[in-house]
mmCIF file with all atom_site columns, C-alpha atoms in Angstrom:
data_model
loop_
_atom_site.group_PDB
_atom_site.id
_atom_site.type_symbol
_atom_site.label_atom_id
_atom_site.label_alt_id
_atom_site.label_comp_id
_atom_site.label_asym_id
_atom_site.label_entity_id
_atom_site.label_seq_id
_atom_site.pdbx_PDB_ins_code
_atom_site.Cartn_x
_atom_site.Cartn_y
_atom_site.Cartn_z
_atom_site.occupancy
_atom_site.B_iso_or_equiv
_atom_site.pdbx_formal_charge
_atom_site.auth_seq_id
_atom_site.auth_comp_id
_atom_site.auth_asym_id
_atom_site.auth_atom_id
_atom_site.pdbx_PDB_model_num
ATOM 1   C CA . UNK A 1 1   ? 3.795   -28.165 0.741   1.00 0.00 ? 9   UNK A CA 1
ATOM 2   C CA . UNK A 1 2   ? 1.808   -24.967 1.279   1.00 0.00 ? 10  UNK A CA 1
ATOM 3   C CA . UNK A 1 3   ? 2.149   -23.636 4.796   1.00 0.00 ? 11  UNK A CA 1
ATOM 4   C CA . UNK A 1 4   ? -1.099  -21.982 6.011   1.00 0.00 ? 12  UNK A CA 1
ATOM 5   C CA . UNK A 1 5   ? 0.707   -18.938 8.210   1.00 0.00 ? 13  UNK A CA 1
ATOM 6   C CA . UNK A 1 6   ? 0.344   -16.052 7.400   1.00 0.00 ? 14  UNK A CA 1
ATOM 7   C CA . UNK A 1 7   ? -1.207  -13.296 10.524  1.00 0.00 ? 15  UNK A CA 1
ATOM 8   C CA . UNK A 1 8   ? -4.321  -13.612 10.538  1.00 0.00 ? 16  UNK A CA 1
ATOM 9   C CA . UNK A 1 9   ? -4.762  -10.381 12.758  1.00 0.00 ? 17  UNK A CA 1
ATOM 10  C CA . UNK A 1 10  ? -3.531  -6.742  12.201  1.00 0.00 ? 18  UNK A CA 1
ATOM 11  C CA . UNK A 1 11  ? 0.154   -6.256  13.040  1.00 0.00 ? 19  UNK A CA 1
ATOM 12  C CA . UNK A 1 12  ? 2.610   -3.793  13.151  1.00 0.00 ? 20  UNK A CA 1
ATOM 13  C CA . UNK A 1 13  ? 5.247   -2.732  9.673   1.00 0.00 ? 21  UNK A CA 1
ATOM 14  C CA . UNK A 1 14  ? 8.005   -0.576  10.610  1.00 0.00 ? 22  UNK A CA 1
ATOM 15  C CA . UNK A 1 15  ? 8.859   2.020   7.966   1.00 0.00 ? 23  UNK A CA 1
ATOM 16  C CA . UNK A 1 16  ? 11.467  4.501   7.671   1.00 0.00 ? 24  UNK A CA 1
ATOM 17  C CA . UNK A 1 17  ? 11.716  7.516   9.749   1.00 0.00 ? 25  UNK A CA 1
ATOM 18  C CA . UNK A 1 18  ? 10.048  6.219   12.888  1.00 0.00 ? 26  UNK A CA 1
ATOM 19  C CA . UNK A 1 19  ? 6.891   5.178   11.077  1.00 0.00 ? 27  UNK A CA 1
ATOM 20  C CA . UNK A 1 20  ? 4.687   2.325   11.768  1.00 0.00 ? 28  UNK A CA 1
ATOM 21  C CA . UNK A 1 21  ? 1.586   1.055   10.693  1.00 0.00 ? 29  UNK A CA 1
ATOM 22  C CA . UNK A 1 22  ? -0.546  -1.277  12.022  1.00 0.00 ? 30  UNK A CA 1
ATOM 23  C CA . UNK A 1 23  ? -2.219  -2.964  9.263   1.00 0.00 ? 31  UNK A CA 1
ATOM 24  C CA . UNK A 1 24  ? -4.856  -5.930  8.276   1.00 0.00 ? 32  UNK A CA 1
ATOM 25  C CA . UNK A 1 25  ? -2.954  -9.283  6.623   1.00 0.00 ? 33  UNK A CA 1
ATOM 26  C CA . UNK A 1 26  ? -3.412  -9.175  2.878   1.00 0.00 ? 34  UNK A CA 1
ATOM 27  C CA . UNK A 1 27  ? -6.302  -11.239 2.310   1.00 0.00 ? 35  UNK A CA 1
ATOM 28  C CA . UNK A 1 28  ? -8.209  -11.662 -1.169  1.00 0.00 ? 36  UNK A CA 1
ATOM 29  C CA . UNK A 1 29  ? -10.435 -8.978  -0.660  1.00 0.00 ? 37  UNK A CA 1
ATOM 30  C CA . UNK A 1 30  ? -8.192  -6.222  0.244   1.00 0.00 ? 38  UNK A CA 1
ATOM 31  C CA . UNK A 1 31  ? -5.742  -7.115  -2.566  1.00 0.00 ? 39  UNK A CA 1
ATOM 32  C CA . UNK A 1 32  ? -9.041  -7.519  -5.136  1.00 0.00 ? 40  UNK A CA 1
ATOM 33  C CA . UNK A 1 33  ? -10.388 -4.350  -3.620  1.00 0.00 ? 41  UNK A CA 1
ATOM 34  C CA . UNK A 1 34  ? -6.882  -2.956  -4.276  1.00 0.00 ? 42  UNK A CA 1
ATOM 35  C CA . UNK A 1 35  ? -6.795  -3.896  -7.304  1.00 0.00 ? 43  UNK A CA 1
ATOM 36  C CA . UNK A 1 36  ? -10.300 -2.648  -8.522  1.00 0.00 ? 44  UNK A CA 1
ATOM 37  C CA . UNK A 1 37  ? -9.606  0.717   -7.302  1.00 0.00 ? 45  UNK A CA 1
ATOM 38  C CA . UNK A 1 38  ? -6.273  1.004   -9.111  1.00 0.00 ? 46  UNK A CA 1
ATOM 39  C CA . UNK A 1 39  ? -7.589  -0.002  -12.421 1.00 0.00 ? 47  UNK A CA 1
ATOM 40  C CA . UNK A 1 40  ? -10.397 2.294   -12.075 1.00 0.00 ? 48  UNK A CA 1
ATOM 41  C CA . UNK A 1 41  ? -7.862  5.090   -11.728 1.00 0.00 ? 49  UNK A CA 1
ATOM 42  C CA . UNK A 1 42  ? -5.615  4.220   -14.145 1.00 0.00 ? 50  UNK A CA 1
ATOM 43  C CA . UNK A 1 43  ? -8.012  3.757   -16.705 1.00 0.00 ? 51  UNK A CA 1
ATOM 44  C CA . UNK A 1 44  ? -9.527  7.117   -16.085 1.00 0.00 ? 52  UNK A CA 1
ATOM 45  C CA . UNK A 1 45  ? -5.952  8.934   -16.791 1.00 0.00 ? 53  UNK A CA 1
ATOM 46  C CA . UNK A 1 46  ? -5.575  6.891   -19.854 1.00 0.00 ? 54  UNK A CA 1
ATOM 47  C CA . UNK A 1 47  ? -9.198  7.982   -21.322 1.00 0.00 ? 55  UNK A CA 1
ATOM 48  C CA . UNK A 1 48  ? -8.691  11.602  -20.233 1.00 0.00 ? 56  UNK A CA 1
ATOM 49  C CA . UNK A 1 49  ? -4.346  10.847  -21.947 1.00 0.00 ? 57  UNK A CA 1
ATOM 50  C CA . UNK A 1 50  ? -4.508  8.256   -24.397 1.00 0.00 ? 58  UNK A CA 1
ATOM 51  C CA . UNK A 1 51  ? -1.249  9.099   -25.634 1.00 0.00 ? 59  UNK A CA 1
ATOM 52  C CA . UNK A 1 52  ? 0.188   7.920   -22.206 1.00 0.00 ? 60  UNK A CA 1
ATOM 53  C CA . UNK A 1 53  ? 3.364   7.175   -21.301 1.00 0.00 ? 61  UNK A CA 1
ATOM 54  C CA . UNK A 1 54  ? 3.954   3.377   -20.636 1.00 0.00 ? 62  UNK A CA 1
ATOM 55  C CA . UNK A 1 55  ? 6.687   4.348   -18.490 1.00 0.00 ? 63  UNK A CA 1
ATOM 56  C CA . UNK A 1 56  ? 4.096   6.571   -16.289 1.00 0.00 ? 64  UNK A CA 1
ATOM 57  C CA . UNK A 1 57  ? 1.122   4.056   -16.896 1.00 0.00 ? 65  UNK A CA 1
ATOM 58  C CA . UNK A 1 58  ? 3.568   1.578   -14.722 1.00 0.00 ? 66  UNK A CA 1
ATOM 59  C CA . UNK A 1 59  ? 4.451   4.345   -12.830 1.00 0.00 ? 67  UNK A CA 1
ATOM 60  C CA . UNK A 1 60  ? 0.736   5.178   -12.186 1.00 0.00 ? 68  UNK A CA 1
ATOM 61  C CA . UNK A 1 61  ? -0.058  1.535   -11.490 1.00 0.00 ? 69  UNK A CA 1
ATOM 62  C CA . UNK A 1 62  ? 2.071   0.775   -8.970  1.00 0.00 ? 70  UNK A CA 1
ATOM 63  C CA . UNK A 1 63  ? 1.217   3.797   -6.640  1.00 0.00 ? 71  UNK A CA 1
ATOM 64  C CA . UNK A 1 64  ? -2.703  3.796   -7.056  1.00 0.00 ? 72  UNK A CA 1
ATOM 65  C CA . UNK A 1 65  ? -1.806  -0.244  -6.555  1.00 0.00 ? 73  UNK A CA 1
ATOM 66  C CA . UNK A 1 66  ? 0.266   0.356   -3.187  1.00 0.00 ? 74  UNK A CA 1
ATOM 67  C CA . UNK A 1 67  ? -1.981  3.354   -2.094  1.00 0.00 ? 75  UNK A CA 1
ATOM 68  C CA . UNK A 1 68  ? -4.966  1.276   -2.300  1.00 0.00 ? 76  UNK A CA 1
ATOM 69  C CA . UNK A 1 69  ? -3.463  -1.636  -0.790  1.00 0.00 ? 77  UNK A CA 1
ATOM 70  C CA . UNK A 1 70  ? -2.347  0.760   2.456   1.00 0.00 ? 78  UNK A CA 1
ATOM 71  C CA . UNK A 1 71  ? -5.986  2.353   2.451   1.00 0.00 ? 79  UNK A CA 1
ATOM 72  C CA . UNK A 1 72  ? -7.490  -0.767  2.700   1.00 0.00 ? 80  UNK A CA 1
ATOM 73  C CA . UNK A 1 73  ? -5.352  -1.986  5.481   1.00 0.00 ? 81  UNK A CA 1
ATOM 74  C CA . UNK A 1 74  ? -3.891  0.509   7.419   1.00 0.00 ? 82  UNK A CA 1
ATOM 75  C CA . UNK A 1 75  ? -6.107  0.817   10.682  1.00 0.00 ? 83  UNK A CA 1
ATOM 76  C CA . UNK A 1 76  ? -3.469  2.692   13.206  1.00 0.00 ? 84  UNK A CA 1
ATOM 77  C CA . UNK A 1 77  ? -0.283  4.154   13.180  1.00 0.00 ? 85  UNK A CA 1
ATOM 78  C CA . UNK A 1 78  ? 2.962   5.903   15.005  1.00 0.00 ? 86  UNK A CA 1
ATOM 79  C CA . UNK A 1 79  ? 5.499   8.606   13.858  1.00 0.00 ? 87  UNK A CA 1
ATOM 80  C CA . UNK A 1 80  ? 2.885   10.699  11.023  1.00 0.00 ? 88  UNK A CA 1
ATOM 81  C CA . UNK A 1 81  ? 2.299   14.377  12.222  1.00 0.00 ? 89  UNK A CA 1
ATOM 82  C CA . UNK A 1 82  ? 0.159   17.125  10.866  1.00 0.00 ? 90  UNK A CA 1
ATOM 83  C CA . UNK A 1 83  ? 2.029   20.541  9.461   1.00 0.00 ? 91  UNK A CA 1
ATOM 84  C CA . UNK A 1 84  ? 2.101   21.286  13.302  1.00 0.00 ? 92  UNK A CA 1
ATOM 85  C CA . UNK A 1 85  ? 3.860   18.567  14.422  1.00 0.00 ? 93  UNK A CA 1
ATOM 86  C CA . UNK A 1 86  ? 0.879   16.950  16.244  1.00 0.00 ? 94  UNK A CA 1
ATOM 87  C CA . UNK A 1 87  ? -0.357  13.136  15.413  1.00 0.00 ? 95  UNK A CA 1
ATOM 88  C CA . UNK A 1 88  ? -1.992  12.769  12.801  1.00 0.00 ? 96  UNK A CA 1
ATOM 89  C CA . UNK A 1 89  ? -5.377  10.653  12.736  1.00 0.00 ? 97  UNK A CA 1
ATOM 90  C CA . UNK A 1 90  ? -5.367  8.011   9.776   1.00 0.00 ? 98  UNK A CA 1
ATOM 91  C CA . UNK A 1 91  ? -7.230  9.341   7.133   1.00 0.00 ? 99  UNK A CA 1
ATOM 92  C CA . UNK A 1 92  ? -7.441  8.122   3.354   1.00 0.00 ? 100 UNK A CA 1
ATOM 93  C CA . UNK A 1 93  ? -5.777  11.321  2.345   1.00 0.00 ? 101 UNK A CA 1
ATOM 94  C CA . UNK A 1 94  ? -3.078  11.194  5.073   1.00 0.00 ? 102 UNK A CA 1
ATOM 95  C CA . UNK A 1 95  ? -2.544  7.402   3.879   1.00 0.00 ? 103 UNK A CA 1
ATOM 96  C CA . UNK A 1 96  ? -2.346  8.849   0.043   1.00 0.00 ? 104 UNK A CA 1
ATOM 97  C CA . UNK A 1 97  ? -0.095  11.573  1.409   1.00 0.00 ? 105 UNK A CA 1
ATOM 98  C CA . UNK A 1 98  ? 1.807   8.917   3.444   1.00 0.00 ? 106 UNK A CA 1
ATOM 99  C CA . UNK A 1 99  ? 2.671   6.742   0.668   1.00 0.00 ? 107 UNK A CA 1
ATOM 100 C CA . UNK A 1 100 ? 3.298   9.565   -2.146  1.00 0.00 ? 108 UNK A CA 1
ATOM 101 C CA . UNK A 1 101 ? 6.850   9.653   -0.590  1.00 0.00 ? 109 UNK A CA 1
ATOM 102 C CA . UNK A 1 102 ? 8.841   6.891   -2.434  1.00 0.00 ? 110 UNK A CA 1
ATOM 103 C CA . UNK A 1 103 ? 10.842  5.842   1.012   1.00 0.00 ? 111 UNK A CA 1
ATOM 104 C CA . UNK A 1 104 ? 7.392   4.810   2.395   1.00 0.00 ? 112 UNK A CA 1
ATOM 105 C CA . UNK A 1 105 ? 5.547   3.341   -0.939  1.00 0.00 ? 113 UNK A CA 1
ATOM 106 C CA . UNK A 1 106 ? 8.404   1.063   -1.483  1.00 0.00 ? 114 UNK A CA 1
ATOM 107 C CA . UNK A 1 107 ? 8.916   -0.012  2.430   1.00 0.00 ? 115 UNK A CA 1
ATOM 108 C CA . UNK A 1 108 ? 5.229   -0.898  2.827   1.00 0.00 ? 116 UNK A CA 1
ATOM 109 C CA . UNK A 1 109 ? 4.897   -2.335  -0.302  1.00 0.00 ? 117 UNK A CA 1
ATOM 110 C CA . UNK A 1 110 ? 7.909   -5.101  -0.026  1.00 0.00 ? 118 UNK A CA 1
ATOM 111 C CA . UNK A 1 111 ? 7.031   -5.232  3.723   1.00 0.00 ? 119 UNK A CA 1
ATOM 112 C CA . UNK A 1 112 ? 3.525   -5.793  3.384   1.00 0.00 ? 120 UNK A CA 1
ATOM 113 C CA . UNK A 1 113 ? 3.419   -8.429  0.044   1.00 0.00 ? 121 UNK A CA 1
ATOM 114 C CA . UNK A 1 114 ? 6.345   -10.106 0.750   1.00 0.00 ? 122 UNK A CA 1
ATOM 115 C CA . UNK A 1 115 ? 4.655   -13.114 2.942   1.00 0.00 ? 123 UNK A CA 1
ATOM 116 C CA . UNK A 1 116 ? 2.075   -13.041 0.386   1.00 0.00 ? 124 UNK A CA 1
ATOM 117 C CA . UNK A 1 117 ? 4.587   -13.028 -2.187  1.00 0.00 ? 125 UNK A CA 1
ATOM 118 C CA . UNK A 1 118 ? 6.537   -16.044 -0.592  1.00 0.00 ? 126 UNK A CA 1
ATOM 119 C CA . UNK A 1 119 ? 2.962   -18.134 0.076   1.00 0.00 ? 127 UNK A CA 1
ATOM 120 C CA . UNK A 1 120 ? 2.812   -17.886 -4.119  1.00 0.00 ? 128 UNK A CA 1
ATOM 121 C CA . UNK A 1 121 ? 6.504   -18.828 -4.574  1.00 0.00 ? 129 UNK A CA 1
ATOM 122 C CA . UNK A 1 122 ? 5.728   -22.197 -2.516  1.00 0.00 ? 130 UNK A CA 1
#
């Protein structure tokens, strides 16, 4: 039987290093607006390199897949500071910046599919 609970509001991820993130639940349209904006990139490298790694087009994938997916839902957070120490206001670039460290892209990304993934799964 599918269960129908997944938040419906934003919420609150904790990430390494004292970071949180309040985001928006995955719904359809952030994950297909994700999605969109990932292949747009991607195919954009592979025009201007079409002797492209696979290795980096997977590579490439998954980070403009998980960037996309935090710029879409991210709407607060705790713990990100500018080069002077002081908060940092969300930004797409901070949230690019944010999830260019490996710790953090792979955190949010199992944090933040992972009910979605499960929902599939049943």
């Amino acid at each position: 039987m599918l269960t129908l609970d997944l938040p419906a509001e934003p919420y609150w991820l904790d990430l390494p290093r004292g970071v949180r993130v309040e985001i928006r639940p995955v719904t359809t349209a952030v994950m297909a607006a994700a999605q969109a904006a990932a292949a747009r990139r991607l195919a954009a490298i592979r025009i201007a390199d079409p002797d492209l790694d696979p290795d980096m087009s997977r590579g490439l994938s998954f980070a403009f897949l998980v960037k996309a997916l935090a710029r879409h839902a991210v709407t607060a957070w705790e713990g990100v500071g500018d080069a002077n120490g002081q908060p940092a206001p969300v930004s797409p670039q901070g949230v690019a910046a944010l999830l260019e460290l490996w710790p953090m892209a792979e955190a949010f990304e199992r944090l933040y599919l992972a009910p979605a993934l499960l929902l599939d799964e049943e």
